[in-house]
Tab-separated table of N, CA and C in Angstrom:
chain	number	residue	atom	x	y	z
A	1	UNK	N	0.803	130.227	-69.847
A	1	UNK	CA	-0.278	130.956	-70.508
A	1	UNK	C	-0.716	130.255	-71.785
A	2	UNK	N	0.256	129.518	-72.495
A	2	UNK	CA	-0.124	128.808	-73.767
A	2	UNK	C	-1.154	127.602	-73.307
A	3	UNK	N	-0.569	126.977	-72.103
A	3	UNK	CA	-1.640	126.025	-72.151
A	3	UNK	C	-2.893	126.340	-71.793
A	4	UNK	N	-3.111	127.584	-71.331
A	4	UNK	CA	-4.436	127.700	-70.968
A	4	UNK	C	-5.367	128.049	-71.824
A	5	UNK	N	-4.593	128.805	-73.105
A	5	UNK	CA	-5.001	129.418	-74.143
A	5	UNK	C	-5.698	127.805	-75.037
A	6	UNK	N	-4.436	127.334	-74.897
A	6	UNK	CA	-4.830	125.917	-75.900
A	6	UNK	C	-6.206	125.105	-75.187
A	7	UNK	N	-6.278	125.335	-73.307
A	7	UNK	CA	-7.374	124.519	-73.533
A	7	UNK	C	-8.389	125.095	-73.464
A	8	UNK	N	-8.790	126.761	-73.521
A	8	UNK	CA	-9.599	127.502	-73.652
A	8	UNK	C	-10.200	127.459	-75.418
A	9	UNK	N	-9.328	127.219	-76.191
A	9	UNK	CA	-9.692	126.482	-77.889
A	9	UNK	C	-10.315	125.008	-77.533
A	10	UNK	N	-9.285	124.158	-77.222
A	10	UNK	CA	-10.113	122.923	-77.081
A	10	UNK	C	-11.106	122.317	-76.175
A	11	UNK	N	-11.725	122.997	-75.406
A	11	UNK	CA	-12.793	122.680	-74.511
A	11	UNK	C	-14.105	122.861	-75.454
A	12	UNK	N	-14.273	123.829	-76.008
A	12	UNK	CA	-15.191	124.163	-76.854
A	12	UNK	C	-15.600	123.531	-77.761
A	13	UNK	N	-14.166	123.214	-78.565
A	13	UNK	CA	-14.208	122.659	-79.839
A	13	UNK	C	-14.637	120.668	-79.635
A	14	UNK	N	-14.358	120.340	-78.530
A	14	UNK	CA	-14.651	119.333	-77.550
A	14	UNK	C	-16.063	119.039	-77.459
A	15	UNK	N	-16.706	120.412	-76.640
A	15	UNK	CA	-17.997	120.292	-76.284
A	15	UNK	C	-18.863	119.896	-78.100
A	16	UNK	N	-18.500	121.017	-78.710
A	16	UNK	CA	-18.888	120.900	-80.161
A	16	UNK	C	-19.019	119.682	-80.823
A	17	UNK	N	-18.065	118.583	-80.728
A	17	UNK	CA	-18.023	117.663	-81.646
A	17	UNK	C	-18.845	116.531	-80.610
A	18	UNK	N	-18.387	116.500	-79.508
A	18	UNK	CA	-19.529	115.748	-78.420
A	18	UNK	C	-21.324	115.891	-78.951
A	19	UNK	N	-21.127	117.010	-79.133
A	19	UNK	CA	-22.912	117.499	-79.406
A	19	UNK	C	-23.045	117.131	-80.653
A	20	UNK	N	-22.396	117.249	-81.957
A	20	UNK	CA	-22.848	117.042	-83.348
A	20	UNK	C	-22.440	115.344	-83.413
A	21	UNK	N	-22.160	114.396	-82.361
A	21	UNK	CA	-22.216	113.124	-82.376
A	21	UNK	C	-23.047	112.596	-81.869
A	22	UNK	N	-23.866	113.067	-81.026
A	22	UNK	CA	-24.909	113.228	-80.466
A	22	UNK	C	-26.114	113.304	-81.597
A	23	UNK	N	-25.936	114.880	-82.149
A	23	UNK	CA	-27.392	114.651	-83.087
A	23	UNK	C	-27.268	113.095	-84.093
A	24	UNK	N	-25.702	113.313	-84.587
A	24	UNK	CA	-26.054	112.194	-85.729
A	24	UNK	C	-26.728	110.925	-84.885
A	25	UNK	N	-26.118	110.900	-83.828
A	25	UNK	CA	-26.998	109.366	-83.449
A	25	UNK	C	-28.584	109.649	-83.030
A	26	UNK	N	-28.664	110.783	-82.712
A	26	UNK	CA	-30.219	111.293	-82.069
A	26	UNK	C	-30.985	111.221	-84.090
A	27	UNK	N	-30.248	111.525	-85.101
A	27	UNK	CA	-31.481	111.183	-86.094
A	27	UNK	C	-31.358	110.030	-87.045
A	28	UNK	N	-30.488	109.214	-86.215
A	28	UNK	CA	-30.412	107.779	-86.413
A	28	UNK	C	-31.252	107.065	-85.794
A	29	UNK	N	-31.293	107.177	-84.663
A	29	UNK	CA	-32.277	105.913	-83.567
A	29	UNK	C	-34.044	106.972	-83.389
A	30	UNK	N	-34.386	108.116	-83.417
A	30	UNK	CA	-35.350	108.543	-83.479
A	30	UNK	C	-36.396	108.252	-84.174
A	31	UNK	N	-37.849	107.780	-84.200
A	31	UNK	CA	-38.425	107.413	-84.951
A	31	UNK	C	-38.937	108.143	-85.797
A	32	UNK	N	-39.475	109.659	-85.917
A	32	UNK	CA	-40.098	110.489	-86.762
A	32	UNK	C	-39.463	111.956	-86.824
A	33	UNK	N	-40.026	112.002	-88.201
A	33	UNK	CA	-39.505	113.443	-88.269
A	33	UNK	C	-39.806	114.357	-87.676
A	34	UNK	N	-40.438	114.441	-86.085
A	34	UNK	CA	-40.780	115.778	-85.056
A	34	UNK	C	-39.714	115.476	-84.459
A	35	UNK	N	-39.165	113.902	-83.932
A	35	UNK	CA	-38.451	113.766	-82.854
A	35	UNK	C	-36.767	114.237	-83.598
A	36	UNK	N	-36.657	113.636	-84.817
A	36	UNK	CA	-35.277	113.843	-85.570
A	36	UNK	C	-35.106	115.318	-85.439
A	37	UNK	N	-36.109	116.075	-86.134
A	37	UNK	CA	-36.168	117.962	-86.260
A	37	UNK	C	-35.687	118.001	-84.748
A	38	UNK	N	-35.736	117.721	-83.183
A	38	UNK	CA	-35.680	118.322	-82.145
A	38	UNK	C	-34.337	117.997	-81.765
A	39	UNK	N	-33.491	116.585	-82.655
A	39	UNK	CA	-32.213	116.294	-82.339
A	39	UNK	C	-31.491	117.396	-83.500
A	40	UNK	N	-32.222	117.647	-84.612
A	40	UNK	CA	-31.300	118.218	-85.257
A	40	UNK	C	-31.102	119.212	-85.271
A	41	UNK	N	-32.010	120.102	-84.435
A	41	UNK	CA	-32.267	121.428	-83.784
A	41	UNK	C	-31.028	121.832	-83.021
A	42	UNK	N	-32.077	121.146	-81.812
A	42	UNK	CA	-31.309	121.579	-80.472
A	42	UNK	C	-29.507	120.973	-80.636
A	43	UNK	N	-29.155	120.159	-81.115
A	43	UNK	CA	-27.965	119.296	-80.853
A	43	UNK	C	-26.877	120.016	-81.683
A	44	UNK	N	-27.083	120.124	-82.401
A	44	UNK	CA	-26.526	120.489	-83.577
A	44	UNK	C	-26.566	122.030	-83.462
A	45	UNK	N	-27.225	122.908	-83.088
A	45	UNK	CA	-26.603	124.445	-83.086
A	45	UNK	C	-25.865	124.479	-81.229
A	46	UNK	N	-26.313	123.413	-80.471
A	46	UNK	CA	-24.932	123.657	-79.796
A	46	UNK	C	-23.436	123.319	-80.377
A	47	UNK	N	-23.346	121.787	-80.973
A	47	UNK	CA	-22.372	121.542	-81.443
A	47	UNK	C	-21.562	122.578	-82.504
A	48	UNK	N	-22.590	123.508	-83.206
A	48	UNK	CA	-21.806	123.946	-84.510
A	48	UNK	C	-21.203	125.149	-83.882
A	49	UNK	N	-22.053	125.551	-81.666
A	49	UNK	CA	-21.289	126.819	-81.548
A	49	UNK	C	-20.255	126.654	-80.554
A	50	UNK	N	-20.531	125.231	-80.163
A	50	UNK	CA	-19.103	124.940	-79.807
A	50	UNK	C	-17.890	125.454	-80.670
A	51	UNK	N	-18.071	124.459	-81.795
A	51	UNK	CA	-17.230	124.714	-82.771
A	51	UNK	C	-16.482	125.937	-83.214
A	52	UNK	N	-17.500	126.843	-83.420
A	52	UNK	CA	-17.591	128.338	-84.147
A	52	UNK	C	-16.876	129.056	-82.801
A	53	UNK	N	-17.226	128.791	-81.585
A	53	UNK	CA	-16.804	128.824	-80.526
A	53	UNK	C	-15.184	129.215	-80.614
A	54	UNK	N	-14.764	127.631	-81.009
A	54	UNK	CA	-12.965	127.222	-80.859
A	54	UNK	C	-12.338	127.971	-81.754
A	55	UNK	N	-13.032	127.878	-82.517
A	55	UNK	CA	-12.737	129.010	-83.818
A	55	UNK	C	-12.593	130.534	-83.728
A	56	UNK	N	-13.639	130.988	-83.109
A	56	UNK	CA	-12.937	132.811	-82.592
A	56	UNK	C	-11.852	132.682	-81.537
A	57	UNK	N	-12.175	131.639	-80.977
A	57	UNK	CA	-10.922	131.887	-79.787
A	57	UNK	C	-9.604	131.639	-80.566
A	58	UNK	N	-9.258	130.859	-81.326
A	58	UNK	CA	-8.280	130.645	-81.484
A	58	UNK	C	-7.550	131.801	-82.613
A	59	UNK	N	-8.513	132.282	-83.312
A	59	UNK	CA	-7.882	133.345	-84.181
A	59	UNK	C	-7.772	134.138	-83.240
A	60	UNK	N	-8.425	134.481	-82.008
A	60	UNK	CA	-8.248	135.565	-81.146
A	60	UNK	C	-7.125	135.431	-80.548
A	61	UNK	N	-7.293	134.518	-79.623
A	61	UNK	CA	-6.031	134.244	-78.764
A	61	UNK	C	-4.887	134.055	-79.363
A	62	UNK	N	-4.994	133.330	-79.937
A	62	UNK	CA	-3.512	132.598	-81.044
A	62	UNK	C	-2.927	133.310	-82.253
A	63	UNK	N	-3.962	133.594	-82.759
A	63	UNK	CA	-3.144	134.661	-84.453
A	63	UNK	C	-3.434	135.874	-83.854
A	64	UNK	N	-4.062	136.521	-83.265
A	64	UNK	CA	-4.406	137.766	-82.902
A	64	UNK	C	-5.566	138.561	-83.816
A	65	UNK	N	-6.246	137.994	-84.417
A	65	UNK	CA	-7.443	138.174	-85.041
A	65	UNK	C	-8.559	138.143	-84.789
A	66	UNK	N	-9.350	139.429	-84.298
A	66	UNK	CA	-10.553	139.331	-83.566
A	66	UNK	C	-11.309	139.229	-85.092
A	67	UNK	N	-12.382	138.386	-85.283
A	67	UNK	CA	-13.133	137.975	-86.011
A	67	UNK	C	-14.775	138.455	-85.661
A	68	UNK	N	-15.305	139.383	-86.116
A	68	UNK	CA	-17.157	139.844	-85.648
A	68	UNK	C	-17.743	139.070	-86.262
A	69	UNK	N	-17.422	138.308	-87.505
A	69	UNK	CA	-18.030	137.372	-88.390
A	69	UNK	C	-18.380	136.149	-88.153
A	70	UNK	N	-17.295	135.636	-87.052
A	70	UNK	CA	-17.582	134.476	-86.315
A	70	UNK	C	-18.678	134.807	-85.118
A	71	UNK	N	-18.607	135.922	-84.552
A	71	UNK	CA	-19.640	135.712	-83.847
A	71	UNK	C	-20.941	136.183	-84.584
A	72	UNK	N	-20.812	136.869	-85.678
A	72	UNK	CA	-22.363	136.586	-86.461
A	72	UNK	C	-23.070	135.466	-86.810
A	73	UNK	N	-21.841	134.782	-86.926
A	73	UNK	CA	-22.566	133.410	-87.766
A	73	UNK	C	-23.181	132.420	-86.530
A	74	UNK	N	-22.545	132.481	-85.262
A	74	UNK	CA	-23.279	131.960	-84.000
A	74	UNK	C	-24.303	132.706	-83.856
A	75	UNK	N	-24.559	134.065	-84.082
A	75	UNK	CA	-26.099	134.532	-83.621
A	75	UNK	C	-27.148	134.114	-85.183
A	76	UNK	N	-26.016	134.208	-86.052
A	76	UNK	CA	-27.389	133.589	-87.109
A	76	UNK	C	-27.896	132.304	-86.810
A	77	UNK	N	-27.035	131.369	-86.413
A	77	UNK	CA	-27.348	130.159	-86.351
A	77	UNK	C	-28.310	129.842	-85.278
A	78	UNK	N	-28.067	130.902	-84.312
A	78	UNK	CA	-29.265	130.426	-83.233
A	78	UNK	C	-30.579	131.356	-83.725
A	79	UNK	N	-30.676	132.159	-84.195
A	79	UNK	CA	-31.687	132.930	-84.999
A	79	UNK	C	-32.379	131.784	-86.369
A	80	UNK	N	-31.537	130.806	-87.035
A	80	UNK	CA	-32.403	130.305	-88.075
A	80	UNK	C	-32.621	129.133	-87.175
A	81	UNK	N	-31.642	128.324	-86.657
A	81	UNK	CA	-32.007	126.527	-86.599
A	81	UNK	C	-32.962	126.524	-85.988
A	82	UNK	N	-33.456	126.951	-84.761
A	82	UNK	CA	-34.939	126.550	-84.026
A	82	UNK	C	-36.186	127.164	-84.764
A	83	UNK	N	-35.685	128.503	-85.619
A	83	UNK	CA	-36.899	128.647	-86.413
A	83	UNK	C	-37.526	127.683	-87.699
A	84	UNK	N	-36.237	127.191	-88.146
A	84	UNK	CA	-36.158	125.951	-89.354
A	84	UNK	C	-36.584	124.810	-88.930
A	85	UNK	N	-36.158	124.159	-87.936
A	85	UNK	CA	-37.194	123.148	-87.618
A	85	UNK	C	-38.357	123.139	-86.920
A	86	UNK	N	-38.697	124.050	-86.794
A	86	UNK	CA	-39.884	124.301	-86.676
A	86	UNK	C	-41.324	125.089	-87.177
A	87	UNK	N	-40.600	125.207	-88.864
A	87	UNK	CA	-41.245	125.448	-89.978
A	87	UNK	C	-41.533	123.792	-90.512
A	88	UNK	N	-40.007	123.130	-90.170
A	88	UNK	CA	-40.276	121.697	-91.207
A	88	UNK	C	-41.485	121.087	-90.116
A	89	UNK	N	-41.213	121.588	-88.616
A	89	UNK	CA	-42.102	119.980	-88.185
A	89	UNK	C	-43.354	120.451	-88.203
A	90	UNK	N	-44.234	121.800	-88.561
A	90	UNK	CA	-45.267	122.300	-88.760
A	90	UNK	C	-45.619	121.890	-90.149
A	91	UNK	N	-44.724	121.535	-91.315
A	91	UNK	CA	-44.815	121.373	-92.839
A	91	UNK	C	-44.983	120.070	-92.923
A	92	UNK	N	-44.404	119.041	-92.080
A	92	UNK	CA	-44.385	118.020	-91.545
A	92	UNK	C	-45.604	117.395	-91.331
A	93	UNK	N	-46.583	118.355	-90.116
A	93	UNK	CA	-47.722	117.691	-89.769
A	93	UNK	C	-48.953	117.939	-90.875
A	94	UNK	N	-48.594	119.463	-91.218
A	94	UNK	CA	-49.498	119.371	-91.864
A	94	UNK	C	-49.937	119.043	-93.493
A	95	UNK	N	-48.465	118.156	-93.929
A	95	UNK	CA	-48.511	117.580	-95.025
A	95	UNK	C	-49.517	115.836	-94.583
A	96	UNK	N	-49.847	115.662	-93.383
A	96	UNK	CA	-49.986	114.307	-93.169
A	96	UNK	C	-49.206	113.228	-92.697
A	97	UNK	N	-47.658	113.593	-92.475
A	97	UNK	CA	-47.068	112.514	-91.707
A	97	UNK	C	-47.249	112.603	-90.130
A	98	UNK	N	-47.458	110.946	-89.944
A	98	UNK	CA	-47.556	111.131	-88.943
A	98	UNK	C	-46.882	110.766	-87.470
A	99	UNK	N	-46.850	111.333	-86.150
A	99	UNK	CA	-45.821	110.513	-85.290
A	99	UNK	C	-45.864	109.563	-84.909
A	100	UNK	N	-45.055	109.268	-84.489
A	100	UNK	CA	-44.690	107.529	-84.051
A	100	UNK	C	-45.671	107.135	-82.908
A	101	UNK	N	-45.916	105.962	-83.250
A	101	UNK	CA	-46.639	105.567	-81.846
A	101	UNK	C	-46.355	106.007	-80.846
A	102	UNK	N	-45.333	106.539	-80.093
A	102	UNK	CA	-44.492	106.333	-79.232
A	102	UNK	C	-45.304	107.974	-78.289
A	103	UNK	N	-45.480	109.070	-79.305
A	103	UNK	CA	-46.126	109.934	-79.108
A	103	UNK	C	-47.385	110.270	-78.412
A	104	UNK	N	-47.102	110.584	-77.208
A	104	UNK	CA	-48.322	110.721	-75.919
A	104	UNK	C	-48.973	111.805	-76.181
A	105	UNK	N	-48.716	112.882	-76.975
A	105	UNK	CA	-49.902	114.409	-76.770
A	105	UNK	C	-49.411	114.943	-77.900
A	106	UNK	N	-50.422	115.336	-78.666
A	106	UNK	CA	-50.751	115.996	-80.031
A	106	UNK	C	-51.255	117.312	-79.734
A	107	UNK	N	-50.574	118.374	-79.050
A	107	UNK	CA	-50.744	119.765	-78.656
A	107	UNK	C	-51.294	120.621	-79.921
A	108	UNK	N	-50.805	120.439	-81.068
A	108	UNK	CA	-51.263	121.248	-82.515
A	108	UNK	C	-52.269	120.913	-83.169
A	109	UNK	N	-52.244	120.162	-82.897
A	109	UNK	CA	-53.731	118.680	-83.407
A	109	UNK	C	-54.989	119.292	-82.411
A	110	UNK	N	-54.841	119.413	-81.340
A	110	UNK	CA	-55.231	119.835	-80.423
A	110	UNK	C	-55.715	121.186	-80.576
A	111	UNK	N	-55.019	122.237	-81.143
A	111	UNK	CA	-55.522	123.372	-81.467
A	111	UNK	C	-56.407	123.796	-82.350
A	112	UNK	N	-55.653	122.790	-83.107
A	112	UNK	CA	-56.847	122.944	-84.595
A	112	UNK	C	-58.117	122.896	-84.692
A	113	UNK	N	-58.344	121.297	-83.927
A	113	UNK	CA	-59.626	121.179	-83.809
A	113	UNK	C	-60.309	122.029	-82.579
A	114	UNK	N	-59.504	122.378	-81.745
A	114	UNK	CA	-60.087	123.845	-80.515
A	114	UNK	C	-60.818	125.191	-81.734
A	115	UNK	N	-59.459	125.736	-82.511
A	115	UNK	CA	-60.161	126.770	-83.178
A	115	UNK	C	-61.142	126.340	-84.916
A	116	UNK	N	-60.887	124.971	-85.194
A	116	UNK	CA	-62.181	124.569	-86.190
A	116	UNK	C	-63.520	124.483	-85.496
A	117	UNK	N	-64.033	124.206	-84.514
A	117	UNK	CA	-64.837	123.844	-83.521
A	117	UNK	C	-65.856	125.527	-83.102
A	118	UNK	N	-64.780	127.092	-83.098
A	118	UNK	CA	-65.140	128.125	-82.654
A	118	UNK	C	-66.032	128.404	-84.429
């Protein structure tokens, strides 16, 4: 039963650090700040609930400490990070930076001039 417990902690905590090695290299090699915001988004609130993850289990399973706080802080986190970067990459465009060449469709760009135009 211990080992299952132990790899029911470390699978998670596994998946977690897999994913937050991931973003760091996703806003290393990315060229702009829409594409970085979508590694540091998406990558990174899996990794941190991996993490947060290994963390209730193990006070649960192991010390016997059910923790509600840990699972608040996973629903906050998925409640702010996709809303946060996607305040910055809206603050982003419309400060004037712009995306990388690399960028095939300007969907917001696109709107603007749809509803400046009405």
């Amino acid at each position: 039963m211990e080992i299952l417990i132990n790899i029911l902690v470390a699978v998670p905590l596994i998946v977690g650090v897999v994913f937050t090695l991931v973003t760091a290299i996703g806003l290393n090699r990315f060229p702009d700040p829409y594409t970085r915001a979508h590694a540091a988004s998406k990558s990174s609130t899996v990794g941190v609930l991996g993490i947060l993850l290994s963390v209730f289990l193990h006070f649960w399973l192991i010390e016997g400490h059910f923790s509600p706080r840990i699972l608040l802080g996973i629903l906050f986190l998925f409640i702010t990070a996709p809303v946060g970067a996607h305040m910055m990459g809206r603050a982003a465009y419309f400060s004037g930076v712009k995306p990388s060449e690399l960028t095939v469709k300007d969907e917001l760009g696109e709107d603007i001039r749809r509803h400046e135009g009405k």
